[in-house]
Amino acid sequence: MALYSEKVMDHFRHPRNVGVIENADGVGEVGNPVCGDIMKIYLKIENDTVTDVKFETFGCGSAIASSSMATEMIMGKPLSEALALTNQAVTEALDGLPAHKLHCSVLAEEAVRAAVKDYYDRNGIAYDPADFPAESCAHGCEV
Ligand code: FES
């Protein structure tokens, strides 16, 4: 069996929503200090809904595929759904990742959450800090 699913390869070779949103309403950047990969998510938000999303990922193919899939999964969705996005959901949507690559999908979940938190912070929108636990990498390092 191939190491990577066709979906992973497709999103790696043809990533969706790559780029920068000028004047984004929320930007989230996370990294994994162990592998050194960095992911940045830009959100445009109207009426508590993600109206546009783009990403820049300096990292491995699984991280690129995870970011691409994550942007497709939250495009047009309410912020509550974007916040509920889990790395498991991203991994399932990609038809799986090898075990040693699961941490790449964690970056996608964390980058989306960080971008939403940035939006809340910029606009003085109250939120429960418990919804945004300190980011940490899959190896347990603080990021
Ligand atoms: Fe670190 Fe993929 S190897 S994000």
PDB file of C-alpha atoms and ligand atoms in Angstrom:
ATOM      1  CA  MET A   1       0.000   0.000   0.000  1.00  0.00           C
ATOM      2  CA  ALA A   2       1.244   3.476  -0.817  1.00  0.00           C
ATOM      3  CA  LEU A   3       2.492   5.514   2.104  1.00  0.00           C
ATOM      4  CA  TYR A   4       0.270   8.436   1.169  1.00  0.00           C
ATOM      5  CA  SER A   5      -3.349   8.391   0.001  1.00  0.00           C
ATOM      6  CA  GLU A   6      -4.323   9.798  -3.380  1.00  0.00           C
ATOM      7  CA  LYS A   7      -6.016  12.688  -1.605  1.00  0.00           C
ATOM      8  CA  VAL A   8      -2.829  13.589   0.253  1.00  0.00           C
ATOM      9  CA  MET A   9      -0.879  13.500  -2.992  1.00  0.00           C
ATOM     10  CA  ASP A  10      -3.545  15.547  -4.784  1.00  0.00           C
ATOM     11  CA  HIS A  11      -3.599  18.278  -2.127  1.00  0.00           C
ATOM     12  CA  PHE A  12       0.198  18.245  -1.941  1.00  0.00           C
ATOM     13  CA  ARG A  13       0.603  18.586  -5.699  1.00  0.00           C
ATOM     14  CA  HIS A  14      -2.337  20.957  -6.206  1.00  0.00           C
ATOM     15  CA  PRO A  15      -2.827  22.756  -2.924  1.00  0.00           C
ATOM     16  CA  ARG A  16      -6.043  24.796  -2.653  1.00  0.00           C
ATOM     17  CA  ASN A  17      -6.183  28.324  -1.277  1.00  0.00           C
ATOM     18  CA  VAL A  18      -2.457  28.999  -1.201  1.00  0.00           C
ATOM     19  CA  GLY A  19      -1.469  32.592  -0.621  1.00  0.00           C
ATOM     20  CA  VAL A  20      -1.917  35.639   1.513  1.00  0.00           C
ATOM     21  CA  ILE A  21      -5.025  37.679   2.279  1.00  0.00           C
ATOM     22  CA  GLU A  22      -4.122  41.330   2.500  1.00  0.00           C
ATOM     23  CA  ASN A  23      -6.094  42.966   5.305  1.00  0.00           C
ATOM     24  CA  ALA A  24      -7.024  39.596   6.756  1.00  0.00           C
ATOM     25  CA  ASP A  25      -9.333  39.740   9.767  1.00  0.00           C
ATOM     26  CA  GLY A  26      -7.376  37.065  11.575  1.00  0.00           C
ATOM     27  CA  VAL A  27      -3.960  35.500  11.064  1.00  0.00           C
ATOM     28  CA  GLY A  28      -2.642  32.440  12.832  1.00  0.00           C
ATOM     29  CA  GLU A  29       0.918  31.201  12.665  1.00  0.00           C
ATOM     30  CA  VAL A  30       2.123  28.065  14.350  1.00  0.00           C
ATOM     31  CA  GLY A  31       5.209  25.955  14.088  1.00  0.00           C
ATOM     32  CA  ASN A  32       6.662  22.734  15.257  1.00  0.00           C
ATOM     33  CA  PRO A  33      10.078  23.278  16.813  1.00  0.00           C
ATOM     34  CA  VAL A  34      11.034  19.661  16.311  1.00  0.00           C
ATOM     35  CA  CYS A  35      10.643  19.455  12.540  1.00  0.00           C
ATOM     36  CA  GLY A  36      10.858  23.229  12.008  1.00  0.00           C
ATOM     37  CA  ASP A  37       7.751  23.420   9.830  1.00  0.00           C
ATOM     38  CA  ILE A  38       5.649  26.594   9.934  1.00  0.00           C
ATOM     39  CA  MET A  39       2.029  27.156   8.908  1.00  0.00           C
ATOM     40  CA  LYS A  40       0.211  30.438   8.531  1.00  0.00           C
ATOM     41  CA  ILE A  41      -3.556  30.794   8.000  1.00  0.00           C
ATOM     42  CA  TYR A  42      -5.288  33.997   6.909  1.00  0.00           C
ATOM     43  CA  LEU A  43      -9.021  34.476   7.468  1.00  0.00           C
ATOM     44  CA  LYS A  44     -11.555  36.914   6.099  1.00  0.00           C
ATOM     45  CA  ILE A  45     -14.578  36.948   8.383  1.00  0.00           C
ATOM     46  CA  GLU A  46     -18.032  38.448   7.976  1.00  0.00           C
ATOM     47  CA  ASN A  47     -20.986  37.886  10.272  1.00  0.00           C
ATOM     48  CA  ASP A  48     -19.073  35.260  12.228  1.00  0.00           C
ATOM     49  CA  THR A  49     -18.496  33.313   9.034  1.00  0.00           C
ATOM     50  CA  VAL A  50     -15.280  32.487   7.192  1.00  0.00           C
ATOM     51  CA  THR A  51     -15.720  34.179   3.822  1.00  0.00           C
ATOM     52  CA  ASP A  52     -12.170  33.573   2.606  1.00  0.00           C
ATOM     53  CA  VAL A  53      -9.154  31.620   3.788  1.00  0.00           C
ATOM     54  CA  LYS A  54      -5.630  31.231   2.491  1.00  0.00           C
ATOM     55  CA  PHE A  55      -2.496  29.591   3.778  1.00  0.00           C
ATOM     56  CA  GLU A  56       1.254  29.607   3.527  1.00  0.00           C
ATOM     57  CA  THR A  57       3.047  26.520   4.724  1.00  0.00           C
ATOM     58  CA  PHE A  58       6.782  26.120   4.885  1.00  0.00           C
ATOM     59  CA  GLY A  59       6.907  22.454   5.562  1.00  0.00           C
ATOM     60  CA  CYS A  60       6.542  18.888   4.497  1.00  0.00           C
ATOM     61  CA  GLY A  61       4.058  17.504   1.986  1.00  0.00           C
ATOM     62  CA  SER A  62       1.711  16.285   4.724  1.00  0.00           C
ATOM     63  CA  ALA A  63       1.640  19.756   6.269  1.00  0.00           C
ATOM     64  CA  ILE A  64       0.851  21.290   2.883  1.00  0.00           C
ATOM     65  CA  ALA A  65      -1.888  18.737   2.213  1.00  0.00           C
ATOM     66  CA  SER A  66      -3.302  19.243   5.734  1.00  0.00           C
ATOM     67  CA  SER A  67      -3.403  23.023   5.327  1.00  0.00           C
ATOM     68  CA  SER A  68      -5.023  22.751   1.929  1.00  0.00           C
ATOM     69  CA  MET A  69      -7.699  20.373   3.209  1.00  0.00           C
ATOM     70  CA  ALA A  70      -8.282  22.459   6.349  1.00  0.00           C
ATOM     71  CA  THR A  71      -8.922  25.581   4.267  1.00  0.00           C
ATOM     72  CA  GLU A  72     -11.485  23.718   2.174  1.00  0.00           C
ATOM     73  CA  MET A  73     -13.177  22.400   5.305  1.00  0.00           C
ATOM     74  CA  ILE A  74     -13.649  25.830   6.920  1.00  0.00           C
ATOM     75  CA  MET A  75     -14.385  27.945   3.815  1.00  0.00           C
ATOM     76  CA  GLY A  76     -17.851  29.443   4.138  1.00  0.00           C
ATOM     77  CA  LYS A  77     -18.345  27.946   7.591  1.00  0.00           C
ATOM     78  CA  PRO A  78     -19.332  29.682  10.824  1.00  0.00           C
ATOM     79  CA  LEU A  79     -16.448  30.384  13.223  1.00  0.00           C
ATOM     80  CA  SER A  80     -17.900  27.841  15.636  1.00  0.00           C
ATOM     81  CA  GLU A  81     -17.340  25.140  13.020  1.00  0.00           C
ATOM     82  CA  ALA A  82     -13.855  26.409  12.174  1.00  0.00           C
ATOM     83  CA  LEU A  83     -12.984  26.216  15.863  1.00  0.00           C
ATOM     84  CA  ALA A  84     -14.360  22.709  16.070  1.00  0.00           C
ATOM     85  CA  LEU A  85     -12.054  21.485  13.289  1.00  0.00           C
ATOM     86  CA  THR A  86      -9.818  18.755  14.639  1.00  0.00           C
ATOM     87  CA  ASN A  87      -6.673  17.248  13.249  1.00  0.00           C
ATOM     88  CA  GLN A  88      -8.510  13.907  13.242  1.00  0.00           C
ATOM     89  CA  ALA A  89     -11.146  15.378  10.918  1.00  0.00           C
ATOM     90  CA  VAL A  90      -8.439  16.748   8.614  1.00  0.00           C
ATOM     91  CA  THR A  91      -6.661  13.401   8.622  1.00  0.00           C
ATOM     92  CA  GLU A  92      -9.868  11.514   7.859  1.00  0.00           C
ATOM     93  CA  ALA A  93     -10.705  13.901   5.034  1.00  0.00           C
ATOM     94  CA  LEU A  94      -7.276  13.132   3.570  1.00  0.00           C
ATOM     95  CA  ASP A  95      -7.999   9.391   3.834  1.00  0.00           C
ATOM     96  CA  GLY A  96      -5.356   9.085   6.503  1.00  0.00           C
ATOM     97  CA  LEU A  97      -1.749  10.017   7.177  1.00  0.00           C
ATOM     98  CA  PRO A  98       1.101   7.798   8.294  1.00  0.00           C
ATOM     99  CA  ALA A  99       1.387   7.743  12.095  1.00  0.00           C
ATOM    100  CA  HIS A 100       4.646   9.674  12.084  1.00  0.00           C
ATOM    101  CA  LYS A 101       2.965  12.388  10.015  1.00  0.00           C
ATOM    102  CA  LEU A 102      -0.096  12.954  12.199  1.00  0.00           C
ATOM    103  CA  HIS A 103       1.609  15.911  13.861  1.00  0.00           C
ATOM    104  CA  CYS A 104       1.481  17.716  10.503  1.00  0.00           C
ATOM    105  CA  SER A 105      -2.333  17.746  10.663  1.00  0.00           C
ATOM    106  CA  VAL A 106      -2.122  19.092  14.221  1.00  0.00           C
ATOM    107  CA  LEU A 107      -0.467  22.194  12.812  1.00  0.00           C
ATOM    108  CA  ALA A 108      -3.531  22.803  10.614  1.00  0.00           C
ATOM    109  CA  GLU A 109      -5.920  22.572  13.557  1.00  0.00           C
ATOM    110  CA  GLU A 110      -3.726  24.875  15.629  1.00  0.00           C
ATOM    111  CA  ALA A 111      -3.228  27.431  12.843  1.00  0.00           C
ATOM    112  CA  VAL A 112      -6.988  27.757  12.286  1.00  0.00           C
ATOM    113  CA  ARG A 113      -7.592  28.195  16.008  1.00  0.00           C
ATOM    114  CA  ALA A 114      -4.796  30.750  16.267  1.00  0.00           C
ATOM    115  CA  ALA A 115      -6.299  32.746  13.382  1.00  0.00           C
ATOM    116  CA  VAL A 116      -9.741  32.781  15.002  1.00  0.00           C
ATOM    117  CA  LYS A 117      -8.195  33.813  18.325  1.00  0.00           C
ATOM    118  CA  ASP A 118      -6.346  36.623  16.545  1.00  0.00           C
ATOM    119  CA  TYR A 119      -9.671  37.815  15.117  1.00  0.00           C
ATOM    120  CA  TYR A 120     -11.264  37.770  18.576  1.00  0.00           C
ATOM    121  CA  ASP A 121      -8.287  39.622  20.081  1.00  0.00           C
ATOM    122  CA  ARG A 122      -8.241  42.307  17.375  1.00  0.00           C
ATOM    123  CA  ASN A 123     -11.931  42.983  17.804  1.00  0.00           C
ATOM    124  CA  GLY A 124     -12.150  42.752  21.569  1.00  0.00           C
ATOM    125  CA  ILE A 125     -14.509  39.800  21.308  1.00  0.00           C
ATOM    126  CA  ALA A 126     -14.729  37.914  24.576  1.00  0.00           C
ATOM    127  CA  TYR A 127     -13.949  34.211  24.565  1.00  0.00           C
ATOM    128  CA  ASP A 128     -13.265  31.477  27.015  1.00  0.00           C
ATOM    129  CA  PRO A 129      -9.460  31.097  27.317  1.00  0.00           C
ATOM    130  CA  ALA A 130     -10.080  27.420  27.967  1.00  0.00           C
ATOM    131  CA  ASP A 131     -11.085  27.153  24.311  1.00  0.00           C
ATOM    132  CA  PHE A 132      -7.543  28.151  23.370  1.00  0.00           C
ATOM    133  CA  PRO A 133      -5.140  26.053  25.393  1.00  0.00           C
ATOM    134  CA  ALA A 134      -1.451  26.837  25.013  1.00  0.00           C
ATOM    135  CA  GLU A 135      -0.329  25.548  21.688  1.00  0.00           C
ATOM    136  CA  SER A 136       1.968  22.606  21.833  1.00  0.00           C
ATOM    137  CA  CYS A 137       3.438  20.363  19.244  1.00  0.00           C
ATOM    138  CA  ALA A 138       2.712  16.699  18.924  1.00  0.00           C
ATOM    139  CA  HIS A 139       5.932  15.981  20.751  1.00  0.00           C
ATOM    140  CA  GLY A 140       4.734  17.966  23.760  1.00  0.00           C
ATOM    141  CA  CYS A 141       6.969  20.983  23.194  1.00  0.00           C
ATOM    142  CA  GLU A 142       5.500  24.412  23.780  1.00  0.00           C
ATOM    143  CA  VAL A 143       5.328  26.283  20.489  1.00  0.00           C
TER     144      VAL A 143
HETATM  145 FE1  FES B   1       6.580  18.537  10.734  1.00  0.00          FE
HETATM  146 FE2  FES B   1       5.211  17.621   8.657  1.00  0.00          FE
HETATM  147  S1  FES B   1       7.165  16.933   9.357  1.00  0.00           S
HETATM  148  S2  FES B   1       4.728  19.325   9.905  1.00  0.00           S
END
